[in-house]
């Protein structure tokens, strides 16, 4: 592959920073169910993250068929080593931020569909974890959406009031916080105000590997360390698709692209619609004996337009803190269309050093410092919406990708939906997905460019 081709069509890099979530590798981390790659599959899933695990679990556990279909999942590197294994662990619906944008463009009804869809993941994941007895540190709490910029807060409060006036059910849980409340309750220094609502956090790698383990037990053929280099442009005579990997060719009747940031490498028609965007995340600890204020929930701290930090507090006393993309927004080469998660973005790392002491009351003497820091590559869509559904012009190929760094309350049901489409020919409109998620030819040539603004 030439360098120019690699630049145009991003693929997972061989070397990469190690995320905290992957410090306890699962037995399936480098698993290959069969020594040789199968030559055929009824359904091939490309990608071993959140969507891939959800699809495999749906096909083989939730909706098994007789006879059991030949389902193969290939992952370019180790299991769950992409965005899902490198995120912030934040299961947090977006009540108002993107909702304001979607309301302006598509109307309140379509925007509210998305909010309800995201909120539904809280109960769904809770039930799943309980049913399968998954040890993934799932915790339910409140999330604090805190504003430092007065003008941004005024706009957010006006939209909050609009949503309340609409009588939307999910607004019963969303509460406005005054400046004093952000300091007294959320312990944020210098904030102007904010909002709180229900959210959760978890250990994403443990959730995904557990689901894959169940699917493997039910017949999934898992092939890690098997990067896909190409999907044939046209189907075979029997309607199957020839998929070329580093270990041979597999012919699949149906193909599910759970490829997120790397989608355009296998489906070039998405090269304008889904762009790999690089980010930074970290694990921070306070000194064991140093005084520090216990924080009541998860956070998104907004310092200005498109300038924010997200964080969760773990039971081990650490915090997972990431974001700060506003600091390197102008350095496009560092993050835009950049699939290299082997190098950190120094300006963001430097900013996170001392972040807790600068931002939170009661953390001034905490001696909090970064213990672990990593890069991750997310799939950002030009119109801020995921692409889910049947790939136009390619019968038998399906996609669930482009989650904009916000996949935790979106990807699980999206994976189930494409599994139903592939296995049972379920129409997009029958899946329960928000209408705006449907991929299309028009969305492959986007009108908006929300990534670069």
CSV table of C-alpha atoms in Angstrom, one decimal:
chain,number,residue,atom,x,y,z
A,1,UNK,CA,0.0,0.0,0.0
A,2,UNK,CA,1.4,3.4,-0.9
A,3,UNK,CA,1.7,6.2,1.6
A,4,UNK,CA,-0.8,8.3,-0.2
A,5,UNK,CA,-3.3,5.5,-0.1
A,6,UNK,CA,-2.8,5.0,3.6
A,7,UNK,CA,-3.3,8.7,4.1
A,8,UNK,CA,-6.6,8.7,2.2
A,9,UNK,CA,-7.9,5.5,3.7
A,10,UNK,CA,-7.0,5.2,7.4
A,11,UNK,CA,-6.3,1.8,9.0
A,12,UNK,CA,-5.5,0.8,12.5
A,13,UNK,CA,-1.8,1.4,13.3
A,14,UNK,CA,0.4,-1.5,14.5
A,15,UNK,CA,1.8,0.4,17.5
A,16,UNK,CA,-0.4,2.3,19.9
A,17,UNK,CA,-0.5,3.7,23.4
A,18,UNK,CA,-2.0,1.4,26.0
A,19,UNK,CA,-5.2,2.5,27.6
A,20,UNK,CA,-6.0,1.9,31.3
A,21,UNK,CA,-9.0,-0.2,30.3
A,22,UNK,CA,-6.7,-2.7,28.6
A,23,UNK,CA,-4.3,-3.2,31.5
A,24,UNK,CA,-6.1,-6.4,32.5
A,25,UNK,CA,-6.2,-8.4,29.2
A,26,UNK,CA,-9.0,-10.9,28.7
A,27,UNK,CA,-8.2,-14.5,27.7
A,28,UNK,CA,-9.8,-13.7,24.3
A,29,UNK,CA,-7.6,-10.7,23.7
A,30,UNK,CA,-5.5,-12.5,21.0
A,31,UNK,CA,-7.9,-15.3,20.4
A,32,UNK,CA,-8.4,-17.1,17.1
A,33,UNK,CA,-11.1,-19.7,17.3
A,34,UNK,CA,-9.7,-21.7,14.4
A,35,UNK,CA,-6.0,-21.8,13.3
A,36,UNK,CA,-7.1,-20.9,9.8
A,37,UNK,CA,-9.4,-18.2,8.7
A,38,UNK,CA,-12.7,-19.7,7.6
A,39,UNK,CA,-13.2,-19.5,3.9
A,40,UNK,CA,-16.9,-18.8,4.2
A,41,UNK,CA,-19.3,-17.1,6.6
A,42,UNK,CA,-23.0,-16.4,6.6
A,43,UNK,CA,-22.3,-13.1,8.4
A,44,UNK,CA,-18.9,-11.5,8.8
A,45,UNK,CA,-18.5,-8.7,11.4
A,46,UNK,CA,-15.5,-6.4,10.9
A,47,UNK,CA,-14.6,-4.8,14.2
A,48,UNK,CA,-14.3,-6.1,17.7
A,49,UNK,CA,-15.6,-3.1,19.7
A,50,UNK,CA,-18.9,-2.1,21.0
A,51,UNK,CA,-20.9,-2.5,17.8
A,52,UNK,CA,-19.2,-5.8,16.8
A,53,UNK,CA,-19.8,-7.3,20.3
A,54,UNK,CA,-23.5,-6.1,20.3
A,55,UNK,CA,-24.1,-7.6,16.8
A,56,UNK,CA,-22.4,-10.9,17.7
A,57,UNK,CA,-24.4,-11.2,20.9
A,58,UNK,CA,-27.6,-10.4,19.1
A,59,UNK,CA,-27.0,-13.0,16.4
A,60,UNK,CA,-25.9,-15.9,18.5
A,61,UNK,CA,-27.5,-15.3,22.0
A,62,UNK,CA,-30.5,-13.0,21.9
A,63,UNK,CA,-31.9,-14.1,18.5
A,64,UNK,CA,-30.3,-17.5,17.7
A,65,UNK,CA,-31.5,-19.4,14.7
A,66,UNK,CA,-31.6,-23.1,13.9
A,67,UNK,CA,-29.3,-24.1,12.3
A,68,UNK,CA,-26.8,-21.7,13.9
A,69,UNK,CA,-25.4,-19.3,11.2
A,70,UNK,CA,-21.7,-19.2,10.6
A,71,UNK,CA,-20.8,-15.9,12.2
A,72,UNK,CA,-17.2,-14.7,12.0
A,73,UNK,CA,-15.8,-11.6,13.7
A,74,UNK,CA,-12.4,-10.2,12.6
A,75,UNK,CA,-10.5,-7.6,14.5
A,76,UNK,CA,-7.4,-5.9,13.1
A,77,UNK,CA,-5.5,-5.9,16.4
A,78,UNK,CA,-6.4,-7.3,19.8
A,79,UNK,CA,-10.0,-7.6,20.9
A,80,UNK,CA,-11.5,-4.2,21.8
A,81,UNK,CA,-8.3,-2.3,21.1
A,82,UNK,CA,-10.0,0.5,19.1
A,83,UNK,CA,-12.1,3.4,20.3
A,84,UNK,CA,-14.3,1.3,22.7
A,85,UNK,CA,-11.2,0.1,24.6
A,86,UNK,CA,-9.8,3.7,24.7
A,87,UNK,CA,-12.8,5.9,25.6
A,88,UNK,CA,-13.8,7.6,28.9
A,89,UNK,CA,-16.1,4.9,30.1
A,90,UNK,CA,-18.9,7.5,30.2
A,91,UNK,CA,-22.4,6.2,29.6
A,92,UNK,CA,-23.9,9.6,29.4
A,93,UNK,CA,-26.9,10.7,27.3
A,94,UNK,CA,-26.7,14.1,25.6
A,95,UNK,CA,-29.8,16.0,26.9
A,96,UNK,CA,-29.2,19.3,25.3
A,97,UNK,CA,-25.8,20.0,23.5
A,98,UNK,CA,-26.2,18.1,20.2
A,99,UNK,CA,-30.0,18.2,20.7
A,100,UNK,CA,-30.0,21.9,20.1
A,101,UNK,CA,-28.2,21.4,16.8
A,102,UNK,CA,-30.5,18.7,15.7
A,103,UNK,CA,-33.6,20.6,16.7
A,104,UNK,CA,-32.5,23.6,14.6
A,105,UNK,CA,-31.8,21.4,11.6
A,106,UNK,CA,-34.5,18.7,11.8
A,107,UNK,CA,-37.1,19.8,14.3
A,108,UNK,CA,-37.8,18.9,17.9
A,109,UNK,CA,-39.6,15.6,17.2
A,110,UNK,CA,-36.6,14.1,15.4
A,111,UNK,CA,-34.2,15.5,18.0
A,112,UNK,CA,-36.2,14.1,20.9
A,113,UNK,CA,-36.1,10.6,19.3
A,114,UNK,CA,-32.3,10.7,19.7
A,115,UNK,CA,-32.4,11.8,23.4
A,116,UNK,CA,-34.9,9.0,24.3
A,117,UNK,CA,-32.8,6.5,22.4
A,118,UNK,CA,-29.7,7.4,24.3
A,119,UNK,CA,-31.4,7.4,27.6
A,120,UNK,CA,-32.8,4.0,26.9
A,121,UNK,CA,-29.3,2.6,27.0
A,122,UNK,CA,-29.0,3.2,30.7
A,123,UNK,CA,-31.7,0.7,31.6
A,124,UNK,CA,-30.8,-1.6,28.8
A,125,UNK,CA,-27.1,-1.9,29.9
A,126,UNK,CA,-28.2,-2.3,33.5
A,127,UNK,CA,-30.5,-5.2,32.6
A,128,UNK,CA,-27.8,-6.8,30.4
A,129,UNK,CA,-25.1,-6.6,33.1
A,130,UNK,CA,-27.5,-8.1,35.6
A,131,UNK,CA,-28.7,-10.9,33.3
A,132,UNK,CA,-25.2,-12.0,32.2
A,133,UNK,CA,-23.5,-11.2,35.5
A,134,UNK,CA,-20.9,-9.0,33.9
A,135,UNK,CA,-18.2,-7.6,36.1
A,136,UNK,CA,-17.6,-4.2,34.5
A,137,UNK,CA,-17.8,-1.7,37.3
A,138,UNK,CA,-21.2,-0.3,36.2
A,139,UNK,CA,-22.2,2.6,38.4
A,140,UNK,CA,-25.2,4.8,38.1
A,141,UNK,CA,-24.9,8.5,39.2
A,142,UNK,CA,-25.7,12.1,38.1
A,143,UNK,CA,-23.7,13.8,35.4
A,144,UNK,CA,-22.9,17.5,35.8
A,145,UNK,CA,-22.8,19.6,32.7
A,146,UNK,CA,-21.0,22.7,33.9
A,147,UNK,CA,-20.4,26.0,32.1
A,148,UNK,CA,-17.6,28.5,32.6
A,149,UNK,CA,-18.7,30.9,29.8
A,150,UNK,CA,-21.6,33.2,30.6
A,151,UNK,CA,-22.9,33.5,27.0
A,152,UNK,CA,-22.7,29.7,26.4
A,153,UNK,CA,-24.7,29.1,29.6
A,154,UNK,CA,-27.4,31.6,28.6
A,155,UNK,CA,-27.9,29.8,25.3
A,156,UNK,CA,-27.9,26.5,27.0
A,157,UNK,CA,-30.4,27.7,29.7
A,158,UNK,CA,-32.7,29.1,26.9
A,159,UNK,CA,-32.7,25.8,25.2
A,160,UNK,CA,-33.3,24.0,28.5
A,161,UNK,CA,-36.3,26.2,29.1
A,162,UNK,CA,-37.6,25.5,25.6
A,163,UNK,CA,-37.4,21.7,26.2
A,164,UNK,CA,-39.2,22.1,29.5
A,165,UNK,CA,-41.9,24.1,27.8
A,166,UNK,CA,-42.4,21.4,25.3
A,167,UNK,CA,-43.4,19.0,28.1
A,168,UNK,CA,-40.9,16.4,27.1
A,169,UNK,CA,-40.8,13.5,29.5
A,170,UNK,CA,-37.1,13.2,29.8
A,171,UNK,CA,-36.8,16.8,31.1
A,172,UNK,CA,-38.3,15.7,34.4
A,173,UNK,CA,-34.9,14.3,35.3
A,174,UNK,CA,-32.8,17.3,34.0
A,175,UNK,CA,-32.1,20.0,36.6
A,176,UNK,CA,-30.7,23.5,36.2
A,177,UNK,CA,-28.0,24.4,38.6
A,178,UNK,CA,-27.2,28.0,39.7
A,179,UNK,CA,-23.7,29.3,40.1
A,180,UNK,CA,-23.8,28.6,43.9
A,181,UNK,CA,-25.1,25.1,43.3
A,182,UNK,CA,-22.3,24.3,40.9
A,183,UNK,CA,-19.8,25.2,43.6
A,184,UNK,CA,-21.7,23.7,46.7
A,185,UNK,CA,-22.9,20.5,45.0
A,186,UNK,CA,-20.6,19.9,42.1
A,187,UNK,CA,-17.5,21.5,43.7
A,188,UNK,CA,-16.4,23.3,40.5
A,189,UNK,CA,-14.5,26.5,41.0
A,190,UNK,CA,-15.4,29.6,38.9
A,191,UNK,CA,-18.4,28.0,37.1
A,192,UNK,CA,-21.3,30.1,36.1
A,193,UNK,CA,-24.0,27.4,36.3
A,194,UNK,CA,-25.0,24.1,34.7
A,195,UNK,CA,-27.3,21.2,34.6
A,196,UNK,CA,-27.5,17.7,36.0
A,197,UNK,CA,-29.2,14.5,34.8
A,198,UNK,CA,-28.9,10.7,35.2
A,199,UNK,CA,-25.9,8.9,33.7
A,200,UNK,CA,-23.6,6.0,34.4
A,201,UNK,CA,-20.0,4.8,33.9
A,202,UNK,CA,-18.3,1.5,33.5
A,203,UNK,CA,-15.3,-0.5,32.3
A,204,UNK,CA,-16.0,-0.8,28.6
A,205,UNK,CA,-13.4,-3.4,27.8
A,206,UNK,CA,-14.8,-5.8,30.4
A,207,UNK,CA,-18.3,-5.4,29.1
A,208,UNK,CA,-17.3,-6.1,25.5
A,209,UNK,CA,-15.0,-9.0,26.2
A,210,UNK,CA,-17.7,-10.6,28.3
A,211,UNK,CA,-20.3,-10.4,25.6
A,212,UNK,CA,-17.8,-11.8,23.0
A,213,UNK,CA,-17.0,-14.6,25.4
A,214,UNK,CA,-20.7,-15.6,25.5
A,215,UNK,CA,-21.0,-15.3,21.7
A,216,UNK,CA,-17.9,-17.5,21.2
A,217,UNK,CA,-19.4,-20.1,23.5
A,218,UNK,CA,-22.5,-20.0,21.3
A,219,UNK,CA,-20.6,-20.5,18.1
A,220,UNK,CA,-18.9,-17.2,17.1
A,221,UNK,CA,-15.6,-17.7,15.3
A,222,UNK,CA,-13.4,-14.9,16.6
A,223,UNK,CA,-10.3,-14.0,14.7
A,224,UNK,CA,-8.2,-11.2,16.3
A,225,UNK,CA,-5.0,-9.8,14.7
A,226,UNK,CA,-6.7,-10.2,11.3
A,227,UNK,CA,-6.8,-6.8,9.5
A,228,UNK,CA,-9.1,-6.5,6.5
A,229,UNK,CA,-7.5,-4.8,3.5
A,230,UNK,CA,-10.3,-4.8,1.0
A,231,UNK,CA,-13.9,-5.7,0.3
A,232,UNK,CA,-14.6,-6.5,-3.4
A,233,UNK,CA,-16.3,-3.7,-5.3
A,234,UNK,CA,-19.0,-6.1,-6.6
A,235,UNK,CA,-20.5,-9.3,-5.2
A,236,UNK,CA,-19.7,-12.8,-6.3
A,237,UNK,CA,-22.1,-14.7,-8.6
A,238,UNK,CA,-23.9,-16.2,-5.5
A,239,UNK,CA,-24.3,-12.7,-3.9
A,240,UNK,CA,-21.6,-13.2,-1.3
A,241,UNK,CA,-18.8,-10.6,-0.8
A,242,UNK,CA,-15.1,-11.5,-1.0
A,243,UNK,CA,-13.3,-9.9,1.9
A,244,UNK,CA,-9.5,-9.9,1.8
A,245,UNK,CA,-7.6,-10.1,5.1
A,246,UNK,CA,-4.0,-10.5,6.1
A,247,UNK,CA,-4.6,-14.2,6.5
A,248,UNK,CA,-6.6,-15.0,3.4
A,249,UNK,CA,-9.9,-14.3,1.8
A,250,UNK,CA,-13.3,-15.0,3.3
A,251,UNK,CA,-16.5,-15.0,1.3
A,252,UNK,CA,-19.5,-13.7,3.3
A,253,UNK,CA,-23.2,-13.6,2.5
A,254,UNK,CA,-23.6,-10.6,4.7
A,255,UNK,CA,-21.0,-8.1,6.0
A,256,UNK,CA,-21.4,-5.8,9.0
A,257,UNK,CA,-18.9,-2.9,9.1
A,258,UNK,CA,-18.4,-2.1,12.8
A,259,UNK,CA,-15.3,-0.1,11.8
A,260,UNK,CA,-16.1,3.4,13.1
A,261,UNK,CA,-13.0,5.6,12.4
A,262,UNK,CA,-11.6,3.2,9.8
A,263,UNK,CA,-14.8,2.8,7.7
A,264,UNK,CA,-13.5,4.6,4.6
A,265,UNK,CA,-10.6,2.1,4.2
A,266,UNK,CA,-13.2,-0.6,3.3
A,267,UNK,CA,-16.0,1.6,2.1
A,268,UNK,CA,-14.4,4.6,0.3
A,269,UNK,CA,-17.8,6.2,-0.3
A,270,UNK,CA,-17.7,7.2,3.3
A,271,UNK,CA,-14.4,9.1,3.0
A,272,UNK,CA,-16.2,12.5,3.3
A,273,UNK,CA,-18.9,11.4,5.7
A,274,UNK,CA,-16.8,9.7,8.5
A,275,UNK,CA,-13.4,11.0,9.4
A,276,UNK,CA,-10.9,9.5,11.9
A,277,UNK,CA,-10.3,12.1,14.6
A,278,UNK,CA,-7.7,11.6,17.3
A,279,UNK,CA,-8.1,12.4,21.0
A,280,UNK,CA,-6.5,12.1,24.4
A,281,UNK,CA,-7.6,10.4,27.6
A,282,UNK,CA,-6.0,9.8,31.0
A,283,UNK,CA,-6.2,8.2,34.4
A,284,UNK,CA,-5.5,10.6,37.3
A,285,UNK,CA,-5.0,9.8,41.0
A,286,UNK,CA,-4.8,12.0,44.0
A,287,UNK,CA,-1.9,11.3,46.4
A,288,UNK,CA,-3.0,8.6,48.8
A,289,UNK,CA,-2.8,10.8,52.0
A,290,UNK,CA,-3.5,14.1,50.4
A,291,UNK,CA,-6.9,15.8,51.2
A,292,UNK,CA,-9.4,16.1,48.3
A,293,UNK,CA,-13.1,16.5,47.9
A,294,UNK,CA,-15.2,13.5,46.9
A,295,UNK,CA,-17.0,14.3,43.7
A,296,UNK,CA,-20.7,13.4,43.4
A,297,UNK,CA,-20.9,12.2,39.8
A,298,UNK,CA,-19.5,12.4,36.3
A,299,UNK,CA,-18.7,15.7,34.5
A,300,UNK,CA,-18.5,17.6,31.3
A,301,UNK,CA,-16.8,20.9,32.0
A,302,UNK,CA,-17.4,23.5,29.3
A,303,UNK,CA,-14.9,26.3,29.1
A,304,UNK,CA,-16.3,27.9,25.9
A,305,UNK,CA,-17.7,27.0,22.5
A,306,UNK,CA,-16.5,23.5,21.6
A,307,UNK,CA,-14.1,23.6,24.6
A,308,UNK,CA,-14.7,20.9,27.1
A,309,UNK,CA,-13.3,18.2,29.4
A,310,UNK,CA,-15.1,15.0,30.4
A,311,UNK,CA,-14.5,12.9,33.4
A,312,UNK,CA,-15.7,10.0,35.6
A,313,UNK,CA,-14.7,9.0,39.2
A,314,UNK,CA,-13.9,5.3,39.6
A,315,UNK,CA,-14.3,3.3,42.8
A,316,UNK,CA,-10.6,2.7,43.0
A,317,UNK,CA,-10.2,6.4,43.7
A,318,UNK,CA,-8.9,7.4,40.2
A,319,UNK,CA,-10.5,9.6,37.7
A,320,UNK,CA,-10.7,9.1,33.9
A,321,UNK,CA,-10.3,12.5,32.3
A,322,UNK,CA,-10.2,13.3,28.6
A,323,UNK,CA,-11.0,15.9,26.0
A,324,UNK,CA,-9.3,19.2,25.6
A,325,UNK,CA,-9.5,19.0,21.8
A,326,UNK,CA,-10.0,22.8,21.6
A,327,UNK,CA,-6.3,23.1,22.5
A,328,UNK,CA,-5.2,21.4,19.3
A,329,UNK,CA,-8.1,22.2,17.0
A,330,UNK,CA,-5.9,24.5,14.8
A,331,UNK,CA,-3.2,21.8,14.4
A,332,UNK,CA,-5.2,19.7,11.9
A,333,UNK,CA,-2.4,17.3,11.2
A,334,UNK,CA,-2.3,16.3,14.9
A,335,UNK,CA,-5.9,15.0,15.0
A,336,UNK,CA,-7.9,15.3,11.7
A,337,UNK,CA,-7.9,12.2,9.5
A,338,UNK,CA,-5.2,10.9,11.8
A,339,UNK,CA,-5.5,7.2,12.6
A,340,UNK,CA,-2.3,7.0,14.7
A,341,UNK,CA,-3.1,6.2,18.3
A,342,UNK,CA,0.6,5.5,19.0
A,343,UNK,CA,1.5,9.1,19.7
A,344,UNK,CA,0.1,11.5,22.2
A,345,UNK,CA,-0.9,15.1,21.6
A,346,UNK,CA,1.5,16.9,24.0
A,347,UNK,CA,-0.5,20.1,24.5
A,348,UNK,CA,-3.5,18.2,25.8
A,349,UNK,CA,-1.4,16.0,28.1
A,350,UNK,CA,0.3,19.1,29.5
A,351,UNK,CA,-3.1,20.7,30.1
A,352,UNK,CA,-4.5,17.7,32.0
A,353,UNK,CA,-1.5,17.9,34.3
A,354,UNK,CA,-2.8,19.9,37.2
A,355,UNK,CA,-6.3,20.0,35.8
A,356,UNK,CA,-8.0,18.7,39.0
A,357,UNK,CA,-6.3,21.2,41.2
A,358,UNK,CA,-7.2,24.2,38.9
A,359,UNK,CA,-10.8,23.2,38.4
A,360,UNK,CA,-12.3,21.7,41.6
A,361,UNK,CA,-12.8,23.1,45.1
A,362,UNK,CA,-11.1,20.9,47.7
A,363,UNK,CA,-8.5,19.6,45.3
A,364,UNK,CA,-5.9,22.3,45.7
A,365,UNK,CA,-3.7,20.1,47.9
A,366,UNK,CA,-4.6,16.8,46.3
A,367,UNK,CA,-1.3,16.4,44.5
A,368,UNK,CA,-3.4,14.8,41.8
A,369,UNK,CA,-1.3,13.6,38.8
A,370,UNK,CA,-1.6,11.6,35.7
A,371,UNK,CA,-0.8,7.9,36.1
A,372,UNK,CA,-1.8,6.7,32.7
A,373,UNK,CA,-2.4,8.5,29.4
A,374,UNK,CA,-3.3,7.3,26.0
A,375,UNK,CA,-4.5,8.3,22.5
A,376,UNK,CA,-7.6,7.1,20.8
A,377,UNK,CA,-9.1,7.5,17.3
A,378,UNK,CA,-12.8,8.2,17.0
A,379,UNK,CA,-15.1,8.2,13.9
A,380,UNK,CA,-16.6,11.6,13.5
A,381,UNK,CA,-19.4,12.2,11.0
A,382,UNK,CA,-19.6,15.4,9.1
A,383,UNK,CA,-23.2,15.9,10.1
A,384,UNK,CA,-22.8,14.8,13.8
A,385,UNK,CA,-25.0,11.7,13.3
A,386,UNK,CA,-24.0,8.0,13.2
A,387,UNK,CA,-24.4,6.1,9.9
A,388,UNK,CA,-26.5,3.0,10.5
A,389,UNK,CA,-28.2,0.7,8.0
A,390,UNK,CA,-27.8,-1.0,4.7
A,391,UNK,CA,-24.9,0.5,2.6
A,392,UNK,CA,-26.4,2.0,-0.5
A,393,UNK,CA,-25.6,0.1,-3.7
A,394,UNK,CA,-24.1,-2.8,-1.8
A,395,UNK,CA,-26.8,-5.4,-1.0
A,396,UNK,CA,-25.7,-7.5,1.9
A,397,UNK,CA,-23.4,-4.9,3.4
A,398,UNK,CA,-24.4,-3.0,6.6
A,399,UNK,CA,-22.8,-0.3,8.6
A,400,UNK,CA,-22.9,1.1,12.1
A,401,UNK,CA,-20.2,3.7,12.5
A,402,UNK,CA,-19.4,7.4,13.0
A,403,UNK,CA,-20.3,7.9,16.7
A,404,UNK,CA,-18.5,11.2,17.2
A,405,UNK,CA,-16.8,10.2,20.4
A,406,UNK,CA,-20.3,9.5,21.9
A,407,UNK,CA,-20.8,5.8,21.2
A,408,UNK,CA,-21.5,4.6,24.7
A,409,UNK,CA,-25.2,5.5,24.7
A,410,UNK,CA,-25.7,4.8,21.0
A,411,UNK,CA,-23.6,1.9,19.7
A,412,UNK,CA,-25.2,-1.1,21.6
A,413,UNK,CA,-28.7,-0.7,20.1
A,414,UNK,CA,-27.1,0.2,16.7
A,415,UNK,CA,-25.2,-3.1,16.7
A,416,UNK,CA,-28.4,-5.0,17.5
A,417,UNK,CA,-30.2,-3.2,14.7
A,418,UNK,CA,-27.7,-4.0,12.0
A,419,UNK,CA,-27.6,-7.6,13.2
A,420,UNK,CA,-31.3,-7.8,12.7
A,421,UNK,CA,-31.0,-6.3,9.3
A,422,UNK,CA,-28.3,-8.8,8.2
A,423,UNK,CA,-29.9,-11.9,9.7
A,424,UNK,CA,-33.6,-11.2,9.2
A,425,UNK,CA,-33.8,-8.5,6.5
A,426,UNK,CA,-35.4,-6.2,9.0
A,427,UNK,CA,-36.0,-2.7,7.5
A,428,UNK,CA,-34.3,0.3,9.1
A,429,UNK,CA,-37.7,1.8,10.0
A,430,UNK,CA,-38.6,-1.3,12.0
A,431,UNK,CA,-35.5,-1.3,14.2
A,432,UNK,CA,-36.5,1.5,16.6
A,433,UNK,CA,-33.4,3.5,15.7
A,434,UNK,CA,-33.8,7.3,15.4
A,435,UNK,CA,-34.8,8.2,11.9
A,436,UNK,CA,-31.8,10.6,11.5
A,437,UNK,CA,-29.3,7.7,11.9
A,438,UNK,CA,-30.2,6.1,8.6
A,439,UNK,CA,-27.2,6.1,6.2
A,440,UNK,CA,-27.9,7.2,2.6
A,441,UNK,CA,-26.3,8.3,-0.6
A,442,UNK,CA,-27.1,11.9,0.3
A,443,UNK,CA,-25.3,11.6,3.6
A,444,UNK,CA,-22.2,10.2,2.0
A,445,UNK,CA,-21.9,13.6,0.3
A,446,UNK,CA,-22.6,15.7,3.4
A,447,UNK,CA,-24.0,19.2,3.3
A,448,UNK,CA,-22.6,20.0,6.7
A,449,UNK,CA,-19.0,19.9,8.0
A,450,UNK,CA,-19.4,19.9,11.8
A,451,UNK,CA,-16.0,18.5,12.3
A,452,UNK,CA,-14.0,21.5,11.1
A,453,UNK,CA,-16.8,24.0,11.6
